[in-house]
Amino acid sequence: MRKGVIIPAAGRGRRMGGRKKQFLCLGGKTVLEHTLTVFLNHLEIAELVVVLPAEDLGEAYELLTPFLKQWGFVGSTFASFVTSDGKRQLQLVPGGRERQDSVFHGLEALKDRVELVVVHDAARPFVTRELLDRVVRTAAEKGAATAAVPVADTVVTVEDNNRAGEFLPRSSLRAVQTPQAFHFSLLWKAHLKARREGYYGTDDAGLVVRAGHPVYLVEGDPGNFKITTPIDLKKGEALLEGKKKVLVGMGYDVHRLVEGRKLVLGGVEIPYSHGLLGHSDADVLLHALCDALLGAVGAGDIGRYFPDTDPSLRGISSLVLLERTVALVQEKGFRVQNADVTVVAQAPRVGPYVEEMRTNIARVLGVETDRVNIKATTTEKLGFAGRGEGIAAYAVVTVTEV
Ligand code: CTP
Ligand code: MG
């Protein structure tokens, strides 16, 4: 069955204080873009119609042009986009006074183009592919389906003077969501009947039932709530925050101890008979840390960015390298959360310098000192570190998506 979707996005957001919800920003993207993404990623949905306030069509066209490129859509005529292979189309259509009018305009735009139509509110950006597939599958089989969830609150009718009327049995009640899906002809006829009779309902499933066809309830998703009032926007932000990626990186480095060099660890010069050999200041601790950061964001290793053949890096403080690495992490869209480092050295004793190192590193990472942990260990005189031939360092970091 050829499938299409109508996304009603022509509301005025009265309960949001007159702010059009579809264009509000949620985690760096508009609510409309979040919603559209789920349908654009569903390649079986060949026809997309976004119904918008007439006065916003031009601006929406501008907003969506770069966004839709990711799925291979290019503008064809004013208010319509097609993919380069010509297989998918997205139209922008002006809405009507009520949501029902807006959906009807969408149906007109899809007439004779699809056999199955999904209707999904722009204001429900947390719809998932799984829920969409459940609704589509049931509608394909039975003609009409909608997502619905059990009601958490007791529901009561309101009589005069705010007197409670009938308390309805919760087990037989459901709250209706979108997506809803229908054989196109079924929804088309239900809308025509409602228009003829001047009837206005709150959703499409209701119109189909009113036209005498059964609509089947599919288990909805409490996360698929409709952004209606300002508190819903806060809820949405919190939900997105929880979905942000957390990445971990590890780093390891070793430098040889030689006479006639300064010993620098964690950006602190430590008085000692030997120092670490290297092209830069050879701060093995910070090198391990840089590698951990690069590892976390999948950016290779320190040698790729700061090769020891680069004359401008000769003798450079590794705090500068750390600064540049942190900038790279930020460019990739991440923020450092914490770092844990172990220095492996038989001598000198590192303990007395740990606080100063933590302060140096925390400043460059842009975190509280508590988020930087530095430990030192000997190897009981075993191995190269135990014999005092070199110092090793291990680092682990976490970064989170901004
Ligand atoms: N909608 C529409 N055309 C209308 C009214 C609503 O396309 N004339 C869309 C909204 O943009 C929204 C969905 O239908 O995506 C659900 O409507 P609702 O949550 O009521 O949004 P608004 O009408 O914008 O909000 P309000 O009722 O608070 O004004
Ligand atoms: Mg409304």
Coordinates of C-alpha atoms and ligand atoms in Angstrom, one line a residue:
M1 CA 0.0 0.0 0.0
R2 CA 1.4 3.4 -0.9
K3 CA 1.6 5.4 2.3
G4 CA 1.5 9.1 3.1
V5 CA 1.4 11.2 6.2
I6 CA -0.4 14.5 7.1
I7 CA 1.3 16.5 9.8
P8 CA -1.1 19.2 11.1
A9 CA 1.0 22.1 12.2
A10 CA -1.3 25.0 11.6
G11 CA -2.3 25.7 15.2
R12 CA -1.9 29.0 17.0
G13 CA -0.7 27.6 20.4
R14 CA -3.3 29.5 22.5
R15 CA -2.6 27.3 25.6
M16 CA 1.1 28.0 25.1
G17 CA 0.4 31.7 25.5
G18 CA -0.1 32.3 21.8
R19 CA 3.3 30.9 20.8
K20 CA 3.1 28.5 17.8
K21 CA 4.4 25.3 19.3
Q22 CA 5.5 23.8 16.0
F23 CA 8.2 26.5 15.7
L24 CA 9.4 26.5 19.3
C25 CA 12.9 25.2 19.9
L26 CA 13.5 22.0 21.7
G27 CA 17.1 20.9 22.2
G28 CA 18.4 23.0 19.3
K29 CA 15.7 22.0 16.8
T30 CA 12.1 23.1 16.2
V31 CA 9.3 20.8 17.5
L32 CA 8.3 20.4 13.8
E33 CA 11.7 19.2 12.8
H34 CA 11.8 16.6 15.6
T35 CA 8.4 15.3 14.5
L36 CA 9.3 15.3 10.8
T37 CA 12.5 13.4 11.4
V38 CA 10.6 10.2 12.4
F39 CA 8.6 10.2 9.2
L40 CA 11.5 11.2 7.0
N41 CA 13.5 8.3 8.4
H42 CA 10.6 5.9 7.5
L43 CA 11.3 5.3 3.8
E44 CA 8.0 3.6 3.2
I45 CA 6.3 6.9 3.8
A46 CA 6.5 8.3 0.3
E47 CA 4.2 11.3 0.5
L48 CA 4.5 13.9 3.3
V49 CA 2.2 16.8 3.8
V50 CA 2.9 19.5 6.4
V51 CA -0.1 21.8 7.1
L52 CA 1.0 25.2 8.2
P53 CA -0.5 28.6 9.1
A54 CA -0.8 30.3 5.7
E55 CA 1.3 33.3 6.8
D56 CA 4.2 31.0 7.8
L57 CA 4.5 29.1 4.5
G58 CA 7.4 31.2 3.2
E59 CA 9.4 31.0 6.4
A60 CA 8.8 27.3 6.8
Y61 CA 10.0 26.7 3.2
E62 CA 13.3 28.5 4.2
L63 CA 13.6 26.6 7.4
L64 CA 13.0 23.2 5.8
T65 CA 15.1 23.6 2.7
P66 CA 18.5 22.9 4.4
F67 CA 16.9 20.4 6.8
L68 CA 15.2 18.3 4.1
K69 CA 18.5 18.0 2.2
Q70 CA 19.6 15.3 4.7
W71 CA 17.0 13.0 3.2
G72 CA 17.7 14.0 -0.4
F73 CA 14.8 16.4 -0.9
V74 CA 15.2 19.5 -3.0
G75 CA 12.7 22.3 -3.6
S76 CA 10.8 21.8 -6.8
T77 CA 8.0 24.3 -6.9
F78 CA 7.0 26.9 -4.2
A79 CA 5.9 24.8 -1.2
S80 CA 6.9 21.4 -2.5
F81 CA 10.0 19.3 -2.3
V82 CA 10.9 16.0 -4.1
T83 CA 13.8 13.6 -3.7
S84 CA 16.3 13.4 -6.6
D85 CA 15.1 9.9 -7.5
G86 CA 11.5 11.3 -7.7
K87 CA 10.2 8.6 -5.3
R88 CA 9.2 10.8 -2.4
Q89 CA 7.4 14.2 -2.2
L90 CA 6.8 16.7 0.6
Q91 CA 4.2 19.4 0.3
L92 CA 3.6 22.4 2.4
V93 CA -0.2 23.2 2.6
P94 CA -2.0 26.1 4.2
G95 CA -4.1 25.2 7.2
G96 CA -7.7 26.0 8.2
R97 CA -9.5 27.5 11.1
E98 CA -9.9 24.2 13.1
R99 CA -7.5 21.2 13.2
Q100 CA -10.1 19.3 11.3
D101 CA -10.0 21.8 8.4
S102 CA -6.3 21.6 8.4
V103 CA -6.3 17.8 8.1
F104 CA -8.9 18.1 5.3
H105 CA -6.6 20.4 3.3
G106 CA -3.9 17.7 3.8
L107 CA -6.3 15.0 2.5
E108 CA -7.0 17.1 -0.6
A109 CA -3.2 17.3 -1.2
L110 CA -2.9 13.5 -1.0
K111 CA -6.0 12.5 -2.9
D112 CA -5.3 9.8 -5.5
R113 CA -1.7 9.6 -4.4
V114 CA -1.8 7.2 -1.4
E115 CA -3.9 4.2 -0.2
L116 CA -3.0 4.6 3.5
V117 CA -2.8 7.8 5.3
V118 CA -1.2 8.5 8.7
V119 CA -2.2 11.7 10.6
H120 CA 0.2 12.9 13.3
D121 CA 0.3 16.1 15.2
A122 CA 3.4 18.3 14.8
A123 CA 3.0 18.9 18.5
R124 CA 3.9 15.3 19.4
P125 CA 7.7 15.3 18.7
F126 CA 8.4 12.2 20.8
V127 CA 6.6 9.7 18.5
T128 CA 8.8 6.6 17.9
R129 CA 9.2 4.5 14.9
E130 CA 7.9 1.5 16.9
L131 CA 4.6 3.2 17.7
L132 CA 4.2 4.4 14.2
D133 CA 4.7 0.9 12.8
R134 CA 2.2 -0.6 15.3
V135 CA -0.5 1.9 14.2
V136 CA 0.3 1.5 10.5
R137 CA 0.2 -2.3 10.7
T138 CA -3.2 -2.4 12.4
A139 CA -4.7 0.2 10.1
A140 CA -3.4 -1.6 7.0
E141 CA -5.1 -4.8 8.2
K142 CA -8.3 -3.4 9.7
G143 CA -8.9 -0.1 8.0
A144 CA -8.4 2.4 10.9
A145 CA -6.2 2.5 14.0
T146 CA -5.1 5.0 16.6
A147 CA -2.6 5.1 19.4
A148 CA -4.2 5.3 22.9
V149 CA -3.0 5.1 26.5
P150 CA -4.7 4.2 29.8
V151 CA -5.7 7.3 31.8
A152 CA -3.9 7.8 35.0
D153 CA -6.3 10.2 36.7
T154 CA -9.9 9.4 37.6
V155 CA -12.2 11.0 35.0
V156 CA -15.5 12.7 36.0
T157 CA -18.2 14.6 34.1
V158 CA -18.8 18.2 35.1
E159 CA -22.3 19.4 36.0
D160 CA -23.6 22.9 36.8
N161 CA -21.7 25.0 39.3
N162 CA -18.6 22.7 39.1
R163 CA -20.6 19.9 40.7
A164 CA -19.0 16.5 40.0
G165 CA -21.3 14.3 37.9
E166 CA -20.6 10.8 36.9
F167 CA -17.3 9.1 37.9
L168 CA -16.3 7.0 34.9
P169 CA -14.7 3.6 35.3
R170 CA -11.1 4.1 34.5
S171 CA -10.5 0.6 33.2
S172 CA -12.8 1.3 30.2
L173 CA -11.3 4.7 29.3
R174 CA -8.3 5.5 27.1
A175 CA -6.7 8.8 26.2
V176 CA -6.3 9.1 22.4
Q177 CA -3.0 10.1 20.9
T178 CA -1.7 10.4 17.4
P179 CA -0.4 8.7 15.2
Q180 CA -3.7 7.6 13.7
A181 CA -3.8 5.7 10.4
F182 CA -6.6 4.9 7.9
H183 CA -7.3 3.5 4.5
F184 CA -7.4 6.8 2.6
S185 CA -10.9 6.4 1.2
L186 CA -12.3 5.7 4.7
L187 CA -10.9 8.9 6.2
W188 CA -11.8 10.9 3.1
K189 CA -15.5 9.8 3.3
A190 CA -15.6 10.5 7.1
H191 CA -14.3 14.0 6.6
L192 CA -16.8 14.7 3.7
K193 CA -19.7 13.5 5.9
A194 CA -18.6 15.7 8.8
R195 CA -18.2 18.7 6.5
R196 CA -21.6 18.2 5.0
E197 CA -23.2 18.1 8.4
G198 CA -21.2 20.9 9.9
Y199 CA -19.8 18.6 12.5
Y200 CA -16.5 19.3 14.3
G201 CA -14.7 16.6 16.3
T202 CA -11.3 16.8 18.0
D203 CA -9.6 14.1 16.0
D204 CA -9.8 11.9 12.9
A205 CA -10.5 8.6 14.6
G206 CA -13.6 10.2 16.1
L207 CA -14.9 11.2 12.6
V208 CA -14.3 7.7 11.3
V209 CA -16.3 6.1 14.2
R210 CA -19.0 8.7 13.6
A211 CA -19.1 7.6 10.0
G212 CA -19.9 4.0 11.1
H213 CA -16.5 2.3 10.8
P214 CA -14.6 0.7 13.6
V215 CA -11.3 2.2 14.7
Y216 CA -8.9 -0.1 16.6
L217 CA -6.9 1.0 19.6
V218 CA -3.2 0.4 19.5
E219 CA -1.0 0.6 22.7
G220 CA 0.3 4.2 22.7
D221 CA 3.3 5.6 24.5
P222 CA 3.2 7.8 27.6
G223 CA 6.4 9.4 26.2
N224 CA 4.5 10.5 23.1
F225 CA 2.7 13.4 24.9
K226 CA 1.4 16.5 23.1
I227 CA 3.2 19.7 23.8
T228 CA 0.3 21.9 24.9
T229 CA 1.2 24.2 27.7
P230 CA 4.6 25.7 28.8
I231 CA 5.2 22.9 31.3
D232 CA 5.1 20.3 28.5
L233 CA 8.0 22.2 26.9
K234 CA 10.0 21.9 30.1
K235 CA 9.1 18.2 30.3
G236 CA 10.3 17.8 26.7
E237 CA 13.6 19.5 27.4
A238 CA 14.2 17.2 30.4
L239 CA 13.4 14.2 28.3
L240 CA 15.9 15.2 25.6
E241 CA 18.5 15.9 28.3
G242 CA 18.2 12.3 29.5
K243 CA 18.7 11.0 26.0
K244 CA 22.0 12.8 25.4
K245 CA 24.9 10.7 24.6
V246 CA 27.6 9.9 27.2
L247 CA 30.9 8.8 25.8
V248 CA 34.0 7.4 27.5
G249 CA 37.6 7.6 26.4
M250 CA 40.9 6.1 27.7
G251 CA 44.4 7.1 27.1
Y252 CA 47.9 5.7 27.9
D253 CA 51.3 7.2 27.5
V254 CA 54.9 6.5 28.5
H255 CA 58.0 8.8 28.4
R256 CA 61.6 8.0 29.2
L257 CA 63.3 9.6 32.2
V258 CA 66.7 11.2 31.4
E259 CA 69.1 13.5 33.0
G260 CA 69.2 17.2 32.1
R261 CA 65.4 17.7 31.5
K262 CA 62.7 19.3 33.6
L263 CA 60.1 17.0 35.1
V264 CA 56.6 18.3 34.3
L265 CA 53.5 16.4 35.3
G266 CA 50.0 17.7 35.1
G267 CA 51.4 21.1 34.2
V268 CA 53.4 21.3 37.4
E269 CA 57.2 21.4 37.5
I270 CA 58.5 18.9 40.0
P271 CA 62.1 19.1 41.4
Y272 CA 63.9 15.9 40.5
S273 CA 67.2 14.7 39.3
H274 CA 65.7 13.5 36.0
G275 CA 63.1 14.7 33.6
L276 CA 60.9 13.2 30.8
L277 CA 62.3 13.1 27.3
G278 CA 60.0 14.3 24.5
H279 CA 59.4 16.9 21.7
S280 CA 57.1 19.0 23.9
D281 CA 57.5 19.3 27.6
A282 CA 56.8 15.5 27.7
D283 CA 54.1 15.8 30.3
V284 CA 53.1 12.2 30.1
L285 CA 50.0 12.7 32.4
L286 CA 48.5 15.4 30.1
H287 CA 49.3 13.3 27.0
A288 CA 47.3 10.4 28.4
L289 CA 44.5 12.8 29.2
C290 CA 44.6 14.3 25.6
D291 CA 44.4 10.8 24.2
A292 CA 41.5 9.9 26.4
L293 CA 39.6 13.0 25.2
L294 CA 40.3 12.3 21.6
G295 CA 39.3 8.7 22.1
A296 CA 36.0 9.7 23.7
V297 CA 34.9 11.7 20.6
G298 CA 36.3 9.2 18.1
A299 CA 39.0 11.6 16.9
G300 CA 42.1 9.4 16.7
D301 CA 45.1 10.2 18.9
I302 CA 47.5 12.9 19.9
G303 CA 50.0 12.1 17.3
R304 CA 47.5 13.0 14.6
Y305 CA 47.0 16.6 15.9
F306 CA 50.4 17.3 17.5
P307 CA 53.1 15.4 15.6
D308 CA 56.6 15.4 17.1
T309 CA 57.9 16.6 13.7
D310 CA 56.1 19.9 14.1
P311 CA 58.8 22.5 15.0
S312 CA 56.2 24.9 16.5
L313 CA 55.5 22.3 19.2
R314 CA 59.1 22.0 20.4
G315 CA 59.2 22.5 24.2
I316 CA 55.6 23.6 24.3
S317 CA 53.6 23.3 27.5
S318 CA 51.3 20.3 27.2
L319 CA 48.6 22.4 28.9
V320 CA 48.4 24.2 25.5
L321 CA 47.9 20.8 23.8
L322 CA 45.2 20.0 26.3
E323 CA 43.5 23.4 25.6
R324 CA 43.5 22.6 21.9
T325 CA 42.2 19.1 22.5
V326 CA 39.3 20.4 24.7
A327 CA 38.4 22.9 21.9
L328 CA 38.2 20.0 19.5
V329 CA 35.9 18.1 21.9
Q330 CA 33.7 21.1 22.0
E331 CA 33.7 21.4 18.2
K332 CA 32.4 17.9 18.0
G333 CA 29.5 18.9 20.2
F334 CA 30.6 17.5 23.6
R335 CA 31.5 18.8 27.0
V336 CA 33.9 17.2 29.4
Q337 CA 32.4 15.8 32.6
N338 CA 35.2 14.2 34.5
A339 CA 38.7 12.8 34.2
D340 CA 40.5 10.1 36.3
V341 CA 44.2 9.7 35.9
T342 CA 46.8 7.3 37.3
V343 CA 50.5 8.1 37.1
V344 CA 52.9 5.2 37.4
A345 CA 56.2 6.3 38.8
Q346 CA 58.7 4.8 41.2
A347 CA 60.0 8.2 42.0
P348 CA 59.7 11.1 42.8
R349 CA 56.7 11.2 45.1
V350 CA 53.8 12.9 43.2
G351 CA 51.4 13.2 46.1
P352 CA 52.4 16.7 47.2
Y353 CA 51.8 18.1 43.7
V354 CA 48.4 16.5 43.1
E355 CA 46.2 19.4 44.2
E356 CA 48.1 21.9 42.0
M357 CA 47.8 19.5 39.0
R358 CA 44.0 19.1 39.6
T359 CA 43.6 22.9 39.6
N360 CA 45.5 23.3 36.4
I361 CA 43.6 20.5 34.6
A362 CA 40.2 21.5 35.9
R363 CA 40.7 25.0 34.6
V364 CA 41.5 23.8 31.1
L365 CA 38.8 21.2 31.0
G366 CA 36.2 23.8 32.3
V367 CA 35.1 21.6 35.2
E368 CA 35.1 21.7 39.0
T369 CA 38.3 20.5 40.7
D370 CA 36.3 17.6 42.2
R371 CA 35.7 16.3 38.6
V372 CA 39.5 15.7 38.1
N373 CA 41.0 12.9 40.1
I374 CA 44.7 12.1 40.1
K375 CA 46.2 9.0 41.6
A376 CA 49.9 7.9 41.7
T377 CA 51.3 4.5 42.2
T378 CA 54.7 2.8 42.1
T379 CA 55.1 -0.7 40.6
E380 CA 56.9 -2.2 43.6
K381 CA 60.2 -1.7 41.6
L382 CA 58.9 -4.0 38.9
G383 CA 59.3 -3.2 35.2
F384 CA 60.6 0.0 33.5
A385 CA 58.7 2.3 35.8
G386 CA 59.9 0.4 38.8
R387 CA 63.5 0.7 37.7
G388 CA 63.0 4.4 37.2
E389 CA 63.6 4.3 33.5
G390 CA 60.3 6.1 32.6
I391 CA 56.9 7.2 33.8
A392 CA 53.6 6.0 32.5
A393 CA 50.1 7.5 32.8
Y394 CA 46.6 6.2 32.3
A395 CA 43.5 8.4 31.9
V396 CA 39.8 7.8 31.6
V397 CA 37.3 10.6 30.7
T398 CA 33.6 11.0 30.2
V399 CA 32.1 13.6 27.9
T400 CA 28.4 14.4 27.3
E401 CA 26.6 15.7 24.3
V402 CA 25.9 19.4 24.5
Ligands
CTP1 N1 -3.5 22.3 14.2 C1 -3.7 22.6 12.9 N2 -4.7 23.5 12.5 C2 -5.5 24.1 13.4 C3 -5.3 23.8 14.8 C4 -4.4 22.9 15.2 O1 -3.0 22.0 12.1 N3 -6.4 25.0 13.0 C5 -2.5 21.4 14.7 C6 -1.5 22.0 15.7 O2 -0.5 22.7 15.0 C7 -1.0 20.8 16.4 C8 -2.2 19.8 16.3 O3 -3.0 20.3 15.3 O4 0.1 20.2 15.8 C9 -2.8 19.6 17.7 O5 -3.5 20.8 18.0 P1 -3.3 21.6 19.4 O6 -2.4 20.8 20.3 O7 -4.6 22.0 19.9 O8 -2.4 22.8 18.9 P2 -2.8 24.4 18.8 O9 -4.1 24.5 18.2 O10 -1.7 25.1 18.2 O11 -2.9 24.8 20.4 P3 -4.1 25.5 21.1 O12 -5.3 24.6 21.0 O13 -3.6 25.6 22.5 O14 -4.2 26.8 20.4
MG2 MG -5.9 23.5 19.2

